Amino acid sequence: MVDLAEKEMDNPTFRSDTVLSDVHLHCPSKRHLMVRLNAVGQPVFLSYFKLLWRTEDLASGKHVREITTGREHRCRSGDELCDKDRSNIKNERELNSEGVEALLDDDGDLEVVRRPRSASDLEAEDLLRDIVCPVILMKGKEDAFEDEEQECTCSDVVKIEHTMATPLEDVGKQVWRAAFLLADYILFKRDTFRCCSVLELGGGTGIASIIMGTVAKRVYCTDVGEDLLAMCEQNVALNKHLMEPGGGEVKVKELDWLKDEFCTDPEAPYSWSEEEIADLLDHCSVIMAADVFYDDDLTDALFRTLYRITHNLRKSCTVYLALEKRLNFTLRHMDVTCEAYSHFRNTLNDLENLQDGKMKYTVEPIKLDFCQFLVYERIEQL
């Protein structure tokens, strides 16, 4: 539901009660059960996201075979197509080779033969990929996992607890595409991040930090809100098996961009110890953030935090920012615009042009022609 507040007719303001991530819009759920309700009464889902290579490949540094398609580069493991899908494709090709006459019945009427769903997907993607669906489970319903466990092994699946439709202030509890894009880049450049100390700002459900944990030495995954951080910590625990082969570690911590200092209150959950702050400042060489640029005030706060932290680091640092340009029609412009992205770009330019005699920032775009290692919809707006 959208409310229209007309304080001034020339400057209307729209407020939306609910925000829904696009990750699941095209992927209907297999079940309508749920894991639990969180502390504020929101239903929590458990989703499986397929890795297109095995964790033993991550640990050993083995490369996977690249497949070039017309629009983008994708990667997959060396596993062959399943017998059913090979059969579907073979039957379809045999059908096509027989010509139109094979599609006519005895009276000469045209018989419409439906193309098999799996074959259609393979032709479109040049890749065998599972549909991304939320798997929602009740406590005590372990048998609901049976189908998924048959389809995939623990070593090639990331399990993420998340919510779906939330108020704007809780969007960090949802799964967003830019986090998958960042995860793809981490896996593609894993040698770059191997044994690094990493800070994630606005980690949300923690999926990017979990993937980074498969190659990096230590990751500090940060956000605000005890309920969100508890969910993130649960996701880290669910995926420890992915990080164990490389010896990676993910620590979930609170980091409020609206405050100038780290939270060090020992009574506060997810606070920092003095040793952890010192470790971060002494060793951090990578900072990352995904899909955190949707509110101008928060964007400003993030860049202030970014400047403050990088100013105090002992070594040079590379910051990786991933986001999705969300286009909206606005009455103010009477056109389709992306104001949050425009503000982000302006703030990024200000940071690059900053001349304080202490820090120098260089901004470089990253081409999105790297392989896709997680199953999600990689759209042009990423």
Coordinates of C-alpha atoms in Angstrom, one line a residue:
M1 CA 0.0 0.0 0.0
V2 CA 1.2 3.5 -0.9
D3 CA 0.1 6.6 1.0
L4 CA 0.3 10.0 -0.6
A5 CA 1.0 12.9 1.7
E6 CA 0.2 16.2 0.1
K7 CA 1.7 18.9 2.3
E8 CA 2.3 20.9 -0.9
M9 CA 0.5 20.0 -4.1
D10 CA 3.7 20.9 -6.1
N11 CA 5.9 18.6 -4.0
P12 CA 4.0 15.4 -3.1
T13 CA 5.8 12.7 -1.0
F14 CA 5.1 9.0 -1.4
R15 CA 5.6 6.6 1.5
S16 CA 5.6 2.9 0.9
D17 CA 4.8 0.6 3.8
T18 CA 6.4 -2.5 2.3
V19 CA 9.5 -3.3 0.4
L20 CA 10.0 -6.6 -1.5
S21 CA 13.3 -7.8 -2.9
D22 CA 13.3 -8.8 -6.5
V23 CA 15.3 -11.9 -5.8
H24 CA 12.2 -14.0 -5.2
L25 CA 9.7 -12.2 -7.4
H26 CA 10.3 -14.6 -10.3
C27 CA 10.8 -17.7 -8.1
P28 CA 7.7 -19.1 -6.5
S29 CA 8.2 -20.9 -3.2
K30 CA 8.1 -24.7 -3.1
R31 CA 6.4 -24.8 0.3
H32 CA 4.4 -22.4 2.4
L33 CA 5.9 -23.2 5.8
M34 CA 8.3 -21.1 7.8
V35 CA 11.3 -21.5 10.0
R36 CA 10.2 -19.2 12.8
L37 CA 9.0 -15.7 13.6
N38 CA 11.8 -13.2 14.5
A39 CA 11.8 -10.9 17.5
V40 CA 9.5 -8.4 15.8
G41 CA 7.0 -11.0 14.5
Q42 CA 8.2 -11.2 10.9
P43 CA 8.2 -14.7 9.2
V44 CA 11.7 -15.9 8.6
F45 CA 12.4 -18.0 5.4
L46 CA 15.3 -20.3 4.7
S47 CA 16.5 -20.3 1.1
Y48 CA 19.0 -22.4 -0.7
F49 CA 21.3 -20.7 -3.3
K50 CA 23.2 -23.0 -5.5
L51 CA 27.0 -22.6 -6.0
L52 CA 28.1 -23.4 -9.5
W53 CA 31.3 -25.0 -8.3
R54 CA 32.4 -27.1 -5.3
T55 CA 33.9 -25.8 -2.1
E56 CA 36.9 -28.2 -2.6
D57 CA 37.6 -26.2 -5.7
L58 CA 37.5 -23.0 -3.7
A59 CA 40.0 -24.3 -1.2
S60 CA 42.4 -25.7 -3.8
G61 CA 42.1 -22.8 -6.2
K62 CA 41.1 -25.0 -9.1
H63 CA 39.5 -23.2 -12.0
V64 CA 36.2 -24.2 -13.5
R65 CA 35.4 -24.3 -17.2
E66 CA 34.1 -21.1 -18.7
I67 CA 31.2 -21.0 -21.1
T68 CA 30.7 -18.0 -23.3
T69 CA 27.2 -17.0 -24.2
G70 CA 25.9 -14.3 -26.4
R71 CA 25.3 -11.8 -23.6
E72 CA 27.7 -12.7 -20.7
H73 CA 30.3 -15.1 -19.4
R74 CA 29.2 -17.8 -17.0
C75 CA 31.0 -20.6 -15.2
R76 CA 29.9 -24.0 -14.2
S77 CA 31.5 -27.1 -12.8
G78 CA 32.6 -29.9 -15.0
D79 CA 29.5 -32.0 -14.1
E80 CA 27.6 -33.2 -17.1
L81 CA 23.9 -32.7 -17.8
C82 CA 21.6 -35.1 -16.1
D83 CA 20.2 -38.0 -18.2
K84 CA 16.7 -36.5 -18.2
D85 CA 17.8 -33.2 -19.5
R86 CA 20.0 -34.8 -22.2
S87 CA 17.1 -36.9 -23.2
N88 CA 14.8 -33.9 -23.5
I89 CA 17.2 -32.0 -25.6
K90 CA 17.8 -35.0 -27.8
N91 CA 14.1 -35.6 -28.3
E92 CA 13.6 -31.9 -29.1
R93 CA 16.3 -31.9 -31.7
E94 CA 15.0 -35.1 -33.3
L95 CA 11.6 -33.5 -33.5
N96 CA 13.0 -30.4 -35.2
S97 CA 14.9 -32.5 -37.7
E98 CA 11.8 -34.4 -38.8
G99 CA 10.2 -31.2 -40.1
V100 CA 6.7 -29.9 -40.0
E101 CA 5.1 -33.1 -41.2
A102 CA 5.9 -34.7 -37.9
L103 CA 3.6 -32.1 -36.2
L104 CA 0.5 -33.1 -38.2
D105 CA -2.0 -35.7 -37.1
D106 CA -3.8 -38.2 -39.4
D107 CA -6.3 -35.6 -40.5
G108 CA -3.6 -33.0 -41.3
D109 CA -4.4 -30.9 -38.2
L110 CA -1.4 -29.2 -36.5
E111 CA -0.4 -30.8 -33.2
V112 CA 1.3 -28.3 -30.9
V113 CA 4.1 -30.0 -29.0
R114 CA 5.2 -28.2 -25.9
R115 CA 8.9 -27.7 -25.5
P116 CA 10.2 -29.4 -22.3
R117 CA 10.7 -26.8 -19.5
S118 CA 14.2 -28.1 -18.7
A119 CA 15.3 -28.1 -22.3
S120 CA 14.0 -24.6 -22.8
D121 CA 15.9 -23.3 -19.8
L122 CA 19.1 -24.9 -21.0
E123 CA 18.8 -23.4 -24.5
A124 CA 18.2 -20.0 -23.0
E125 CA 21.0 -20.1 -20.4
D126 CA 23.5 -22.6 -21.9
L127 CA 23.7 -23.8 -18.3
L128 CA 21.9 -26.2 -16.0
R129 CA 20.8 -24.2 -13.0
D130 CA 18.2 -24.9 -10.4
I131 CA 15.4 -22.4 -9.9
V132 CA 16.0 -20.2 -6.9
C133 CA 13.1 -20.7 -4.5
P134 CA 12.6 -19.9 -0.8
V135 CA 12.3 -23.1 1.3
I136 CA 10.1 -22.4 4.3
L137 CA 10.2 -24.9 7.1
M138 CA 8.4 -25.4 10.4
K139 CA 10.4 -26.5 13.4
G140 CA 10.3 -30.3 13.7
K141 CA 9.7 -30.7 9.9
E142 CA 13.2 -32.0 9.0
D143 CA 11.7 -34.2 6.4
A144 CA 10.9 -31.1 4.4
F145 CA 14.6 -31.0 3.6
E146 CA 14.6 -34.3 1.8
D147 CA 13.9 -33.1 -1.7
E148 CA 16.5 -30.4 -1.5
E149 CA 19.1 -32.7 0.0
Q150 CA 18.7 -35.0 -2.9
E151 CA 19.1 -32.2 -5.4
C152 CA 22.2 -30.7 -3.9
T153 CA 25.0 -31.4 -1.5
C154 CA 26.0 -29.2 1.4
S155 CA 29.3 -28.3 -0.3
D156 CA 27.6 -26.5 -3.2
V157 CA 24.7 -24.7 -1.5
V158 CA 24.6 -21.4 0.5
K159 CA 21.8 -21.5 3.1
I160 CA 20.4 -18.1 4.1
E161 CA 17.7 -17.2 6.6
H162 CA 15.9 -14.0 5.6
T163 CA 12.6 -12.2 5.6
M164 CA 10.7 -11.2 2.4
A165 CA 8.3 -8.2 2.6
T166 CA 9.5 -5.7 5.2
P167 CA 9.3 -2.0 6.1
L168 CA 12.1 0.1 4.6
E169 CA 14.0 0.2 7.9
D170 CA 14.3 -3.6 7.8
V171 CA 15.4 -4.2 4.2
G172 CA 18.7 -5.5 5.5
K173 CA 16.8 -8.7 6.5
Q174 CA 16.1 -9.4 2.8
V175 CA 18.3 -10.9 0.1
W176 CA 19.4 -8.5 -2.6
R177 CA 20.9 -9.1 -6.1
A178 CA 23.9 -6.8 -5.7
A179 CA 25.1 -9.0 -2.8
F180 CA 25.1 -11.9 -5.3
L181 CA 27.0 -9.8 -7.8
L182 CA 29.6 -8.9 -5.2
A183 CA 29.8 -12.6 -4.2
D184 CA 30.4 -13.5 -7.9
Y185 CA 33.3 -11.1 -8.1
I186 CA 34.8 -12.4 -4.9
L187 CA 34.8 -15.9 -6.3
F188 CA 36.1 -14.8 -9.7
K189 CA 39.0 -12.9 -8.1
R190 CA 39.5 -15.2 -5.1
D191 CA 43.3 -15.1 -5.4
T192 CA 43.0 -11.3 -4.8
F193 CA 41.2 -11.8 -1.5
R194 CA 43.0 -14.8 -0.3
C195 CA 44.2 -14.4 3.4
C196 CA 42.9 -10.8 3.5
S197 CA 41.3 -9.1 6.4
V198 CA 38.0 -7.6 5.3
L199 CA 35.3 -5.3 6.5
E200 CA 31.7 -5.4 5.2
L201 CA 29.5 -2.3 5.7
G202 CA 25.8 -3.0 5.8
G203 CA 26.2 -6.8 5.6
G204 CA 22.5 -7.6 6.1
T205 CA 21.9 -11.3 5.9
G206 CA 25.6 -11.8 5.5
I207 CA 25.8 -13.6 2.1
A208 CA 28.7 -11.6 0.7
S209 CA 30.7 -12.0 3.9
I210 CA 30.1 -15.7 3.9
I211 CA 31.4 -16.0 0.4
M212 CA 34.3 -13.8 1.3
G213 CA 34.9 -16.1 4.2
T214 CA 35.7 -19.0 1.9
V215 CA 38.9 -17.2 0.7
A216 CA 39.7 -14.4 3.2
K217 CA 41.4 -14.9 6.5
R218 CA 39.0 -12.8 8.6
V219 CA 35.8 -10.9 7.7
Y220 CA 34.1 -8.4 10.0
C221 CA 30.4 -8.4 8.8
T222 CA 28.7 -5.3 10.3
D223 CA 25.3 -3.8 10.4
V224 CA 22.9 -2.4 13.0
G225 CA 19.9 -3.9 14.9
E226 CA 20.2 -6.8 17.3
D227 CA 17.5 -8.8 15.4
L228 CA 19.3 -8.4 12.0
L229 CA 22.7 -9.2 13.5
A230 CA 21.3 -12.3 15.2
M231 CA 19.9 -13.5 11.8
C232 CA 23.3 -12.7 10.2
E233 CA 25.1 -14.7 12.9
Q234 CA 22.8 -17.6 12.3
N235 CA 23.6 -17.5 8.6
V236 CA 27.3 -17.6 9.3
A237 CA 26.7 -20.6 11.5
L238 CA 24.6 -22.4 8.8
N239 CA 27.5 -22.0 6.3
K240 CA 30.5 -22.7 8.4
H241 CA 31.2 -25.8 6.3
L242 CA 31.9 -23.6 3.3
M243 CA 34.5 -21.6 5.2
E244 CA 36.3 -24.4 7.1
P245 CA 38.3 -25.8 4.1
G246 CA 40.1 -22.4 3.7
G247 CA 40.2 -21.6 7.4
G248 CA 38.2 -18.4 7.0
E249 CA 36.4 -16.6 9.9
V250 CA 33.4 -14.3 9.9
K251 CA 32.7 -12.1 12.9
V252 CA 29.4 -10.3 13.1
K253 CA 29.7 -6.9 14.7
E254 CA 27.6 -3.7 15.1
L255 CA 28.7 -0.6 13.2
D256 CA 26.4 2.3 13.1
W257 CA 27.2 4.8 10.4
L258 CA 25.4 7.6 12.3
K259 CA 28.0 7.3 15.2
D260 CA 31.6 8.3 15.1
E261 CA 33.0 5.5 17.2
F262 CA 32.8 1.7 17.3
C263 CA 30.5 0.3 19.9
T264 CA 32.7 -1.0 22.7
D265 CA 30.1 -1.4 25.4
P266 CA 30.8 -5.0 26.8
E267 CA 27.1 -5.2 27.8
A268 CA 25.9 -4.5 24.2
P269 CA 25.4 -7.5 21.9
Y270 CA 27.8 -7.6 18.9
S271 CA 30.1 -4.9 20.4
W272 CA 33.8 -4.6 19.5
S273 CA 36.7 -5.4 21.8
E274 CA 39.8 -3.2 21.8
E275 CA 41.7 -6.2 20.3
E276 CA 39.2 -6.5 17.4
I277 CA 39.4 -2.8 16.6
A278 CA 43.2 -2.9 16.7
D279 CA 43.1 -6.0 14.4
L280 CA 40.8 -4.3 11.9
L281 CA 42.9 -1.1 11.8
D282 CA 46.2 -2.9 11.5
H283 CA 45.3 -5.5 8.9
C284 CA 42.2 -4.5 7.0
S285 CA 43.0 -4.1 3.3
V286 CA 39.5 -4.7 1.8
I287 CA 36.2 -2.9 2.5
M288 CA 33.0 -3.9 0.7
A289 CA 29.3 -3.0 0.6
A290 CA 26.4 -4.2 -1.4
D291 CA 23.0 -2.6 -2.1
V292 CA 23.2 0.0 0.7
F293 CA 22.6 3.1 -1.5
Y294 CA 18.8 3.6 -1.3
D295 CA 18.5 6.6 1.1
D296 CA 20.5 9.8 0.6
D297 CA 21.0 10.4 4.3
L298 CA 22.3 6.9 4.8
T299 CA 24.5 7.3 1.7
D300 CA 26.1 10.4 3.2
A301 CA 26.6 8.6 6.5
L302 CA 28.2 5.6 4.9
F303 CA 30.7 7.8 3.0
R304 CA 31.6 9.6 6.3
T305 CA 32.1 6.3 8.0
L306 CA 34.2 5.1 5.0
Y307 CA 36.4 8.2 5.2
R308 CA 36.8 7.9 8.9
I309 CA 37.8 4.2 8.8
T310 CA 40.1 4.4 5.8
H311 CA 41.8 7.4 7.4
N312 CA 42.7 5.3 10.4
L313 CA 43.9 2.2 8.6
R314 CA 47.5 1.3 8.8
K315 CA 47.7 0.2 5.1
S316 CA 46.2 1.1 1.8
C317 CA 42.7 -0.3 1.2
T318 CA 40.5 -1.2 -1.7
V319 CA 36.7 -0.6 -1.4
Y320 CA 34.3 -2.6 -3.5
L321 CA 30.8 -1.2 -3.9
A322 CA 28.0 -3.1 -5.6
L323 CA 24.5 -1.8 -6.2
E324 CA 21.4 -2.1 -8.4
K325 CA 20.1 1.0 -10.2
R326 CA 16.4 1.1 -9.3
L327 CA 14.4 3.2 -11.8
N328 CA 11.2 4.9 -10.6
F329 CA 8.8 7.3 -12.2
T330 CA 8.6 10.5 -10.1
L331 CA 6.0 13.2 -10.3
R332 CA 8.6 15.8 -9.5
H333 CA 10.5 15.0 -12.7
M334 CA 7.6 13.5 -14.7
D335 CA 10.1 11.0 -15.9
V336 CA 11.8 7.7 -15.0
T337 CA 14.7 8.6 -12.7
C338 CA 17.1 6.9 -10.3
E339 CA 17.7 9.6 -7.7
A340 CA 19.3 7.4 -5.1
Y341 CA 21.9 6.3 -7.7
S342 CA 22.5 9.8 -8.8
H343 CA 23.2 10.9 -5.2
F344 CA 25.5 8.0 -4.8
R345 CA 27.5 9.0 -7.9
N346 CA 27.7 12.6 -6.8
T347 CA 29.0 11.6 -3.4
L348 CA 31.5 9.2 -4.9
N349 CA 32.8 12.0 -7.2
D350 CA 33.1 14.3 -4.1
L351 CA 35.2 11.6 -2.4
E352 CA 37.4 11.2 -5.4
N353 CA 38.0 14.9 -5.7
L354 CA 38.7 15.3 -2.0
Q355 CA 42.0 17.1 -1.3
D356 CA 42.9 17.1 2.4
G357 CA 46.6 16.4 2.0
K358 CA 46.2 13.0 3.9
M359 CA 44.1 10.6 1.7
K360 CA 43.7 10.1 -2.0
Y361 CA 40.8 8.1 -3.5
T362 CA 40.8 6.7 -7.0
V363 CA 37.5 5.4 -8.4
E364 CA 37.5 2.7 -11.1
P365 CA 34.4 0.9 -12.6
I366 CA 34.5 -2.9 -12.8
K367 CA 33.2 -4.5 -16.0
L368 CA 30.5 -7.1 -15.4
D369 CA 31.9 -9.7 -17.8
F370 CA 33.1 -12.0 -15.1
C371 CA 31.7 -15.4 -14.5
Q372 CA 28.5 -16.1 -12.6
F373 CA 29.0 -18.5 -9.7
L374 CA 25.7 -18.3 -7.8
V375 CA 22.2 -18.9 -9.2
Y376 CA 20.4 -15.6 -9.4
E377 CA 19.1 -13.3 -12.1
R378 CA 22.0 -11.0 -13.2
I379 CA 20.2 -8.0 -14.7
E380 CA 21.5 -5.0 -16.7
Q381 CA 20.8 -2.6 -13.8
L382 CA 23.4 -4.3 -11.6

